[in-house]
Amino acid sequence: MPMQQGEVLKNFPQAMEQRQFQVYFQPQVDFARREFVGAEALVRWVRPRAGMLQPSAFVPCLESGGLITQLDFYVWEEVCRFMQAWRADPQMPALQSVSVNVSRCDIRGENFCARLAAILERYGLPAGALHLEVTESACAQEGPKLLETCRQLREMGFVLEMDDFGSGYSSLNMLGELPFDVVKLDKGFVDRCTCGERGRLLLGAVIDMLRQLELGMVAEGVESRGQAEFLAAHGCPVQQGYYFSRPVPAAAFCEMPRRPATG
């Protein structure tokens, strides 16, 4: 049963104390080479008796209640702990990076960049191990503060990703003004643009533009072989979505590189 905002905020401190928030990983696959290259970290609230909650059920409540930054730092710490253990295991292949979400509340916070750098230092990881995803809506609303923060993060070695590109907030000006390294093509945008000839022409043109801007790309929400082949053929081989795997717990994700990617 869904939780109301008051219930979310009331139960959040105990949930954090009991580590009810679990990090799931969705692989990012280079479809052309049929190999895993990274992952996106996604949080789930696993309640002992009431079951699992998806982020859409609690993240907006935590954002409006001013608690999302506490959860975000918890997730980043869990991801860094996971990556440290992965890199220490000689049996595991290289894992280039894990993408994590950054909210507009994080960007507004005091000492955000320094706190984030301290987590990586604690686990002996380079800044490039984390790719920081900032949504298009945050780009549209945060303005100068976001630009200042992005520049500082880039100077520190972090990789910045514009998330949800094509979701409806898009402004091509953002690509020129903000120092992003990677653009994540939104699932809805990919779906719409692979359904007809006009859409495919548009998607191909967008991919070509991003390549000319020397920006990396990840296509989200890939659900069929046809979508994967079209994207790879037009210059976007790095993809994630249910065609490859749903988000899975850390233990299940560790098994994935031992199996060939779909396709």
PDB file of C-alpha atoms in Angstrom:
ATOM      1  CA  MET A   1       0.000   0.000   0.000  1.00  0.00           C
ATOM      2  CA  PRO A   2       1.408   3.444  -0.937  1.00  0.00           C
ATOM      3  CA  MET A   3       2.780   5.643   1.827  1.00  0.00           C
ATOM      4  CA  GLN A   4       1.649   9.233   2.290  1.00  0.00           C
ATOM      5  CA  GLN A   5       4.246  11.984   2.629  1.00  0.00           C
ATOM      6  CA  GLY A   6       3.799  12.293   6.379  1.00  0.00           C
ATOM      7  CA  GLU A   7       4.307   8.545   6.782  1.00  0.00           C
ATOM      8  CA  VAL A   8       7.420   8.608   4.569  1.00  0.00           C
ATOM      9  CA  LEU A   9       8.995  11.413   6.590  1.00  0.00           C
ATOM     10  CA  LYS A  10       8.024   9.801   9.903  1.00  0.00           C
ATOM     11  CA  ASN A  11       9.496   6.395   9.006  1.00  0.00           C
ATOM     12  CA  PHE A  12      12.599   7.666   7.219  1.00  0.00           C
ATOM     13  CA  PRO A  13      14.950   7.999  10.266  1.00  0.00           C
ATOM     14  CA  GLN A  14      14.255   4.438  11.435  1.00  0.00           C
ATOM     15  CA  ALA A  15      14.581   3.115   7.882  1.00  0.00           C
ATOM     16  CA  MET A  16      18.000   4.732   7.577  1.00  0.00           C
ATOM     17  CA  GLU A  17      19.090   3.370  10.953  1.00  0.00           C
ATOM     18  CA  GLN A  18      17.991  -0.141   9.971  1.00  0.00           C
ATOM     19  CA  ARG A  19      19.528   0.145   6.477  1.00  0.00           C
ATOM     20  CA  GLN A  20      16.222  -0.578   4.790  1.00  0.00           C
ATOM     21  CA  PHE A  21      17.355   1.359   1.707  1.00  0.00           C
ATOM     22  CA  GLN A  22      19.130  -0.965  -0.692  1.00  0.00           C
ATOM     23  CA  VAL A  23      21.108  -0.068  -3.790  1.00  0.00           C
ATOM     24  CA  TYR A  24      20.206  -1.914  -6.984  1.00  0.00           C
ATOM     25  CA  PHE A  25      22.330  -1.819 -10.124  1.00  0.00           C
ATOM     26  CA  GLN A  26      21.204  -1.742 -13.744  1.00  0.00           C
ATOM     27  CA  PRO A  27      23.994  -2.653 -16.183  1.00  0.00           C
ATOM     28  CA  GLN A  28      25.111  -0.421 -19.012  1.00  0.00           C
ATOM     29  CA  VAL A  29      26.138  -2.460 -22.030  1.00  0.00           C
ATOM     30  CA  ASP A  30      28.215  -1.663 -25.082  1.00  0.00           C
ATOM     31  CA  PHE A  31      25.905  -3.423 -27.534  1.00  0.00           C
ATOM     32  CA  ALA A  32      28.441  -3.327 -30.374  1.00  0.00           C
ATOM     33  CA  ARG A  33      31.059  -5.151 -28.302  1.00  0.00           C
ATOM     34  CA  ARG A  34      28.548  -7.222 -26.261  1.00  0.00           C
ATOM     35  CA  GLU A  35      30.146  -6.341 -22.938  1.00  0.00           C
ATOM     36  CA  PHE A  36      29.308  -4.567 -19.716  1.00  0.00           C
ATOM     37  CA  VAL A  37      30.941  -1.176 -19.278  1.00  0.00           C
ATOM     38  CA  GLY A  38      29.197   0.294 -16.240  1.00  0.00           C
ATOM     39  CA  ALA A  39      25.993   0.553 -14.278  1.00  0.00           C
ATOM     40  CA  GLU A  40      23.455   2.946 -12.845  1.00  0.00           C
ATOM     41  CA  ALA A  41      22.773   2.805  -9.113  1.00  0.00           C
ATOM     42  CA  LEU A  42      19.100   2.952  -8.126  1.00  0.00           C
ATOM     43  CA  VAL A  43      17.679   2.904  -4.613  1.00  0.00           C
ATOM     44  CA  ARG A  44      14.846   0.716  -3.297  1.00  0.00           C
ATOM     45  CA  TRP A  45      13.139   0.952   0.095  1.00  0.00           C
ATOM     46  CA  VAL A  46      12.799  -2.632   1.341  1.00  0.00           C
ATOM     47  CA  ARG A  47      10.426  -2.574   4.317  1.00  0.00           C
ATOM     48  CA  PRO A  48      10.609  -5.652   6.585  1.00  0.00           C
ATOM     49  CA  ARG A  49       6.888  -6.445   6.596  1.00  0.00           C
ATOM     50  CA  ALA A  50       5.334  -4.110   4.045  1.00  0.00           C
ATOM     51  CA  GLY A  51       7.515  -4.953   1.036  1.00  0.00           C
ATOM     52  CA  MET A  52       9.535  -2.948  -1.462  1.00  0.00           C
ATOM     53  CA  LEU A  53       8.893   0.645  -2.519  1.00  0.00           C
ATOM     54  CA  GLN A  54      10.102   2.041  -5.839  1.00  0.00           C
ATOM     55  CA  PRO A  55      11.789   5.496  -5.821  1.00  0.00           C
ATOM     56  CA  SER A  56       8.703   7.194  -7.274  1.00  0.00           C
ATOM     57  CA  ALA A  57       6.848   6.311  -4.052  1.00  0.00           C
ATOM     58  CA  PHE A  58       9.232   8.077  -1.689  1.00  0.00           C
ATOM     59  CA  VAL A  59      11.837  10.254  -3.463  1.00  0.00           C
ATOM     60  CA  PRO A  60       9.422  13.163  -4.206  1.00  0.00           C
ATOM     61  CA  CYS A  61       8.318  13.105  -0.547  1.00  0.00           C
ATOM     62  CA  LEU A  62      11.918  13.213   0.664  1.00  0.00           C
ATOM     63  CA  GLU A  63      12.729  16.027  -1.767  1.00  0.00           C
ATOM     64  CA  SER A  64       9.841  18.196  -0.578  1.00  0.00           C
ATOM     65  CA  GLY A  65      10.596  17.281   3.050  1.00  0.00           C
ATOM     66  CA  GLY A  66      14.265  18.250   2.772  1.00  0.00           C
ATOM     67  CA  LEU A  67      15.637  14.754   3.447  1.00  0.00           C
ATOM     68  CA  ILE A  68      16.721  13.600   0.000  1.00  0.00           C
ATOM     69  CA  THR A  69      20.342  14.715   0.439  1.00  0.00           C
ATOM     70  CA  GLN A  70      20.709  12.452   3.458  1.00  0.00           C
ATOM     71  CA  LEU A  71      19.549   9.499   1.362  1.00  0.00           C
ATOM     72  CA  ASP A  72      21.723  10.481  -1.599  1.00  0.00           C
ATOM     73  CA  PHE A  73      24.892  10.547   0.492  1.00  0.00           C
ATOM     74  CA  TYR A  74      23.953   7.158   1.926  1.00  0.00           C
ATOM     75  CA  VAL A  75      23.563   5.751  -1.607  1.00  0.00           C
ATOM     76  CA  TRP A  76      26.864   7.243  -2.794  1.00  0.00           C
ATOM     77  CA  GLU A  77      28.648   5.716   0.193  1.00  0.00           C
ATOM     78  CA  GLU A  78      27.104   2.314  -0.546  1.00  0.00           C
ATOM     79  CA  VAL A  79      28.143   2.540  -4.187  1.00  0.00           C
ATOM     80  CA  CYS A  80      31.725   3.446  -3.272  1.00  0.00           C
ATOM     81  CA  ARG A  81      31.895   0.572  -0.780  1.00  0.00           C
ATOM     82  CA  PHE A  82      30.645  -1.778  -3.495  1.00  0.00           C
ATOM     83  CA  MET A  83      33.168  -0.505  -6.045  1.00  0.00           C
ATOM     84  CA  GLN A  84      36.043  -0.797  -3.588  1.00  0.00           C
ATOM     85  CA  ALA A  85      35.190  -4.470  -2.982  1.00  0.00           C
ATOM     86  CA  TRP A  86      34.751  -5.087  -6.721  1.00  0.00           C
ATOM     87  CA  ARG A  87      38.147  -3.626  -7.579  1.00  0.00           C
ATOM     88  CA  ALA A  88      39.828  -5.612  -4.815  1.00  0.00           C
ATOM     89  CA  ASP A  89      38.600  -8.908  -6.296  1.00  0.00           C
ATOM     90  CA  PRO A  90      41.075 -10.091  -8.972  1.00  0.00           C
ATOM     91  CA  GLN A  91      38.410 -12.401 -10.439  1.00  0.00           C
ATOM     92  CA  MET A  92      36.166  -9.496 -11.451  1.00  0.00           C
ATOM     93  CA  PRO A  93      36.569  -7.672 -14.769  1.00  0.00           C
ATOM     94  CA  ALA A  94      37.065  -3.928 -14.942  1.00  0.00           C
ATOM     95  CA  LEU A  95      34.032  -1.844 -14.017  1.00  0.00           C
ATOM     96  CA  GLN A  96      34.537   1.556 -15.581  1.00  0.00           C
ATOM     97  CA  SER A  97      31.998   3.541 -13.609  1.00  0.00           C
ATOM     98  CA  VAL A  98      28.701   3.660 -11.755  1.00  0.00           C
ATOM     99  CA  SER A  99      26.233   6.465 -12.433  1.00  0.00           C
ATOM    100  CA  VAL A 100      24.464   7.992  -9.436  1.00  0.00           C
ATOM    101  CA  ASN A 101      21.646  10.503  -9.250  1.00  0.00           C
ATOM    102  CA  VAL A 102      22.177  14.029  -7.958  1.00  0.00           C
ATOM    103  CA  SER A 103      19.132  16.060  -6.922  1.00  0.00           C
ATOM    104  CA  ARG A 104      18.699  19.804  -7.069  1.00  0.00           C
ATOM    105  CA  CYS A 105      18.656  19.765  -3.252  1.00  0.00           C
ATOM    106  CA  ASP A 106      22.180  18.307  -3.270  1.00  0.00           C
ATOM    107  CA  ILE A 107      23.382  21.063  -5.587  1.00  0.00           C
ATOM    108  CA  ARG A 108      21.998  23.729  -3.277  1.00  0.00           C
ATOM    109  CA  GLY A 109      23.617  22.198  -0.190  1.00  0.00           C
ATOM    110  CA  GLU A 110      26.631  23.482   1.687  1.00  0.00           C
ATOM    111  CA  ASN A 111      30.010  21.826   0.978  1.00  0.00           C
ATOM    112  CA  PHE A 112      28.434  19.397  -1.491  1.00  0.00           C
ATOM    113  CA  CYS A 113      31.549  18.973  -3.632  1.00  0.00           C
ATOM    114  CA  ALA A 114      33.891  18.567  -0.659  1.00  0.00           C
ATOM    115  CA  ARG A 115      31.625  16.005   1.025  1.00  0.00           C
ATOM    116  CA  LEU A 116      31.353  13.980  -2.164  1.00  0.00           C
ATOM    117  CA  ALA A 117      35.117  14.022  -2.680  1.00  0.00           C
ATOM    118  CA  ALA A 118      35.639  12.881   0.915  1.00  0.00           C
ATOM    119  CA  ILE A 119      33.575   9.727   0.300  1.00  0.00           C
ATOM    120  CA  LEU A 120      35.698   8.744  -2.698  1.00  0.00           C
ATOM    121  CA  GLU A 121      38.898   9.414  -0.782  1.00  0.00           C
ATOM    122  CA  ARG A 122      37.652   7.211   2.065  1.00  0.00           C
ATOM    123  CA  TYR A 123      37.317   4.270  -0.326  1.00  0.00           C
ATOM    124  CA  GLY A 124      40.412   4.976  -2.396  1.00  0.00           C
ATOM    125  CA  LEU A 125      38.493   5.656  -5.604  1.00  0.00           C
ATOM    126  CA  PRO A 126      39.182   8.237  -8.331  1.00  0.00           C
ATOM    127  CA  ALA A 127      36.536  10.847  -9.026  1.00  0.00           C
ATOM    128  CA  GLY A 128      35.878   9.299 -12.436  1.00  0.00           C
ATOM    129  CA  ALA A 129      34.525   6.158 -10.771  1.00  0.00           C
ATOM    130  CA  LEU A 130      31.277   8.026 -10.144  1.00  0.00           C
ATOM    131  CA  HIS A 131      29.287   9.534 -12.985  1.00  0.00           C
ATOM    132  CA  LEU A 132      26.974  12.199 -11.592  1.00  0.00           C
ATOM    133  CA  GLU A 133      23.546  12.330 -13.228  1.00  0.00           C
ATOM    134  CA  VAL A 134      21.734  15.661 -13.166  1.00  0.00           C
ATOM    135  CA  THR A 135      18.202  15.724 -14.580  1.00  0.00           C
ATOM    136  CA  GLU A 136      17.137  18.100 -17.324  1.00  0.00           C
ATOM    137  CA  SER A 137      14.581  19.655 -14.975  1.00  0.00           C
ATOM    138  CA  ALA A 138      17.328  20.519 -12.468  1.00  0.00           C
ATOM    139  CA  CYS A 139      19.354  22.036 -15.306  1.00  0.00           C
ATOM    140  CA  ALA A 140      16.402  24.207 -16.248  1.00  0.00           C
ATOM    141  CA  GLN A 141      15.683  25.373 -12.701  1.00  0.00           C
ATOM    142  CA  GLU A 142      19.026  25.731 -10.940  1.00  0.00           C
ATOM    143  CA  GLY A 143      20.775  28.057 -13.389  1.00  0.00           C
ATOM    144  CA  PRO A 144      23.941  29.816 -12.147  1.00  0.00           C
ATOM    145  CA  LYS A 145      24.302  27.646  -9.030  1.00  0.00           C
ATOM    146  CA  LEU A 146      24.312  24.498 -11.153  1.00  0.00           C
ATOM    147  CA  LEU A 147      26.857  25.972 -13.567  1.00  0.00           C
ATOM    148  CA  GLU A 148      29.189  26.877 -10.710  1.00  0.00           C
ATOM    149  CA  THR A 149      28.842  23.434  -9.129  1.00  0.00           C
ATOM    150  CA  CYS A 150      29.313  21.593 -12.425  1.00  0.00           C
ATOM    151  CA  ARG A 151      32.492  23.490 -13.180  1.00  0.00           C
ATOM    152  CA  GLN A 152      33.875  22.697  -9.738  1.00  0.00           C
ATOM    153  CA  LEU A 153      33.006  19.005 -10.076  1.00  0.00           C
ATOM    154  CA  ARG A 154      34.631  18.813 -13.507  1.00  0.00           C
ATOM    155  CA  GLU A 155      37.799  20.382 -12.126  1.00  0.00           C
ATOM    156  CA  MET A 156      37.804  17.691  -9.425  1.00  0.00           C
ATOM    157  CA  GLY A 157      37.654  14.954 -12.070  1.00  0.00           C
ATOM    158  CA  PHE A 158      34.004  13.900 -11.858  1.00  0.00           C
ATOM    159  CA  VAL A 159      32.134  12.870 -14.995  1.00  0.00           C
ATOM    160  CA  LEU A 160      28.840  14.741 -15.431  1.00  0.00           C
ATOM    161  CA  GLU A 161      25.813  13.279 -17.163  1.00  0.00           C
ATOM    162  CA  MET A 162      22.668  15.065 -18.294  1.00  0.00           C
ATOM    163  CA  ASP A 163      19.869  12.668 -17.397  1.00  0.00           C
ATOM    164  CA  ASP A 164      16.440  12.372 -19.067  1.00  0.00           C
ATOM    165  CA  PHE A 165      17.474  14.181 -22.249  1.00  0.00           C
ATOM    166  CA  GLY A 166      14.401  14.469 -24.460  1.00  0.00           C
ATOM    167  CA  SER A 167      11.923  14.136 -21.601  1.00  0.00           C
ATOM    168  CA  GLY A 168      10.281  17.494 -22.206  1.00  0.00           C
ATOM    169  CA  TYR A 169      12.522  20.008 -20.421  1.00  0.00           C
ATOM    170  CA  SER A 170      15.122  20.007 -23.166  1.00  0.00           C
ATOM    171  CA  SER A 171      16.948  23.110 -24.143  1.00  0.00           C
ATOM    172  CA  LEU A 172      19.779  22.641 -26.590  1.00  0.00           C
ATOM    173  CA  ASN A 173      21.318  25.741 -25.040  1.00  0.00           C
ATOM    174  CA  MET A 174      22.070  23.650 -21.934  1.00  0.00           C
ATOM    175  CA  LEU A 175      24.480  21.520 -23.931  1.00  0.00           C
ATOM    176  CA  GLY A 176      26.458  24.616 -24.821  1.00  0.00           C
ATOM    177  CA  GLU A 177      26.286  26.304 -21.432  1.00  0.00           C
ATOM    178  CA  LEU A 178      26.758  23.438 -18.989  1.00  0.00           C
ATOM    179  CA  PRO A 179      29.951  21.329 -18.953  1.00  0.00           C
ATOM    180  CA  PHE A 180      28.429  17.863 -19.367  1.00  0.00           C
ATOM    181  CA  ASP A 181      30.459  14.876 -20.517  1.00  0.00           C
ATOM    182  CA  VAL A 182      27.641  12.412 -21.226  1.00  0.00           C
ATOM    183  CA  VAL A 183      24.017  12.706 -22.314  1.00  0.00           C
ATOM    184  CA  LYS A 184      21.519  10.039 -21.300  1.00  0.00           C
ATOM    185  CA  LEU A 185      18.735   9.686 -23.854  1.00  0.00           C
ATOM    186  CA  ASP A 186      15.411   9.390 -22.038  1.00  0.00           C
ATOM    187  CA  LYS A 187      13.403   6.167 -22.360  1.00  0.00           C
ATOM    188  CA  GLY A 188      10.317   8.004 -23.595  1.00  0.00           C
ATOM    189  CA  PHE A 189      12.376   9.835 -26.210  1.00  0.00           C
ATOM    190  CA  VAL A 190      13.914   6.567 -27.414  1.00  0.00           C
ATOM    191  CA  ASP A 191      10.480   4.900 -27.534  1.00  0.00           C
ATOM    192  CA  ARG A 192       8.873   7.725 -29.495  1.00  0.00           C
ATOM    193  CA  CYS A 193      11.751   8.024 -31.921  1.00  0.00           C
ATOM    194  CA  THR A 194      12.005   4.345 -32.808  1.00  0.00           C
ATOM    195  CA  CYS A 195       8.334   3.929 -33.728  1.00  0.00           C
ATOM    196  CA  GLY A 196       8.248   5.686 -37.093  1.00  0.00           C
ATOM    197  CA  GLU A 197      10.393   7.010 -39.904  1.00  0.00           C
ATOM    198  CA  ARG A 198      10.260  10.664 -38.777  1.00  0.00           C
ATOM    199  CA  GLY A 199      11.201   9.680 -35.242  1.00  0.00           C
ATOM    200  CA  ARG A 200      14.104   7.558 -36.415  1.00  0.00           C
ATOM    201  CA  LEU A 201      15.385  10.442 -38.522  1.00  0.00           C
ATOM    202  CA  LEU A 202      15.161  12.751 -35.499  1.00  0.00           C
ATOM    203  CA  LEU A 203      16.933  10.307 -33.187  1.00  0.00           C
ATOM    204  CA  GLY A 204      19.686   9.727 -35.728  1.00  0.00           C
ATOM    205  CA  ALA A 205      20.174  13.483 -36.098  1.00  0.00           C
ATOM    206  CA  VAL A 206      20.353  13.981 -32.315  1.00  0.00           C
ATOM    207  CA  ILE A 207      22.946  11.208 -31.966  1.00  0.00           C
ATOM    208  CA  ASP A 208      24.987  12.731 -34.794  1.00  0.00           C
ATOM    209  CA  MET A 209      24.825  16.164 -33.146  1.00  0.00           C
ATOM    210  CA  LEU A 210      25.983  14.770 -29.794  1.00  0.00           C
ATOM    211  CA  ARG A 211      28.866  12.982 -31.488  1.00  0.00           C
ATOM    212  CA  GLN A 212      29.940  16.199 -33.190  1.00  0.00           C
ATOM    213  CA  LEU A 213      29.845  17.899 -29.784  1.00  0.00           C
ATOM    214  CA  GLU A 214      32.131  15.087 -28.573  1.00  0.00           C
ATOM    215  CA  LEU A 215      29.670  14.075 -25.871  1.00  0.00           C
ATOM    216  CA  GLY A 216      29.302  10.520 -24.669  1.00  0.00           C
ATOM    217  CA  MET A 217      25.859   8.911 -24.863  1.00  0.00           C
ATOM    218  CA  VAL A 218      23.854   6.291 -23.005  1.00  0.00           C
ATOM    219  CA  ALA A 219      20.428   5.267 -24.279  1.00  0.00           C
ATOM    220  CA  GLU A 220      18.021   4.438 -21.438  1.00  0.00           C
ATOM    221  CA  GLY A 221      14.994   2.181 -21.469  1.00  0.00           C
ATOM    222  CA  VAL A 222      16.077  -0.104 -24.316  1.00  0.00           C
ATOM    223  CA  GLU A 223      13.517  -2.899 -24.416  1.00  0.00           C
ATOM    224  CA  SER A 224      14.013  -4.700 -27.727  1.00  0.00           C
ATOM    225  CA  ARG A 225      16.738  -5.970 -30.004  1.00  0.00           C
ATOM    226  CA  GLY A 226      15.423  -3.688 -32.736  1.00  0.00           C
ATOM    227  CA  GLN A 227      15.960  -0.599 -30.579  1.00  0.00           C
ATOM    228  CA  ALA A 228      19.431  -1.793 -29.544  1.00  0.00           C
ATOM    229  CA  GLU A 229      20.497  -2.451 -33.135  1.00  0.00           C
ATOM    230  CA  PHE A 230      19.130   0.872 -34.401  1.00  0.00           C
ATOM    231  CA  LEU A 231      20.895   2.854 -31.673  1.00  0.00           C
ATOM    232  CA  ALA A 232      24.204   1.049 -32.156  1.00  0.00           C
ATOM    233  CA  ALA A 233      24.041   1.402 -35.954  1.00  0.00           C
ATOM    234  CA  HIS A 234      23.530   5.159 -35.593  1.00  0.00           C
ATOM    235  CA  GLY A 235      26.388   5.713 -33.165  1.00  0.00           C
ATOM    236  CA  CYS A 236      25.002   5.045 -29.674  1.00  0.00           C
ATOM    237  CA  PRO A 237      26.248   1.596 -28.636  1.00  0.00           C
ATOM    238  CA  VAL A 238      26.163   2.147 -24.850  1.00  0.00           C
ATOM    239  CA  GLN A 239      22.686   1.284 -23.618  1.00  0.00           C
ATOM    240  CA  GLN A 240      20.698   0.186 -20.597  1.00  0.00           C
ATOM    241  CA  GLY A 241      17.201  -1.165 -20.180  1.00  0.00           C
ATOM    242  CA  TYR A 242      15.076  -4.256 -19.606  1.00  0.00           C
ATOM    243  CA  TYR A 243      16.345  -5.810 -22.839  1.00  0.00           C
ATOM    244  CA  PHE A 244      19.632  -6.346 -21.013  1.00  0.00           C
ATOM    245  CA  SER A 245      18.487  -6.516 -17.385  1.00  0.00           C
ATOM    246  CA  ARG A 246      16.185  -5.004 -14.819  1.00  0.00           C
ATOM    247  CA  PRO A 247      17.889  -3.314 -11.860  1.00  0.00           C
ATOM    248  CA  VAL A 248      19.169  -6.067  -9.553  1.00  0.00           C
ATOM    249  CA  PRO A 249      20.762  -6.289  -6.083  1.00  0.00           C
ATOM    250  CA  ALA A 250      24.544  -6.071  -5.824  1.00  0.00           C
ATOM    251  CA  ALA A 251      25.038  -9.846  -5.514  1.00  0.00           C
ATOM    252  CA  ALA A 252      23.109 -10.533  -8.723  1.00  0.00           C
ATOM    253  CA  PHE A 253      24.910  -7.742 -10.551  1.00  0.00           C
ATOM    254  CA  CYS A 254      28.267  -9.294  -9.655  1.00  0.00           C
ATOM    255  CA  GLU A 255      27.261 -12.402 -11.588  1.00  0.00           C
ATOM    256  CA  MET A 256      26.387 -10.525 -14.790  1.00  0.00           C
ATOM    257  CA  PRO A 257      29.895  -9.929 -16.183  1.00  0.00           C
ATOM    258  CA  ARG A 258      30.383 -13.694 -16.135  1.00  0.00           C
ATOM    259  CA  ARG A 259      27.546 -14.073 -18.633  1.00  0.00           C
ATOM    260  CA  PRO A 260      27.505 -12.652 -22.166  1.00  0.00           C
ATOM    261  CA  ALA A 261      25.324  -9.595 -22.695  1.00  0.00           C
ATOM    262  CA  THR A 262      22.033 -10.049 -24.539  1.00  0.00           C
ATOM    263  CA  GLY A 263      22.338 -10.092 -28.291  1.00  0.00           C
TER     264      GLY A 263
END
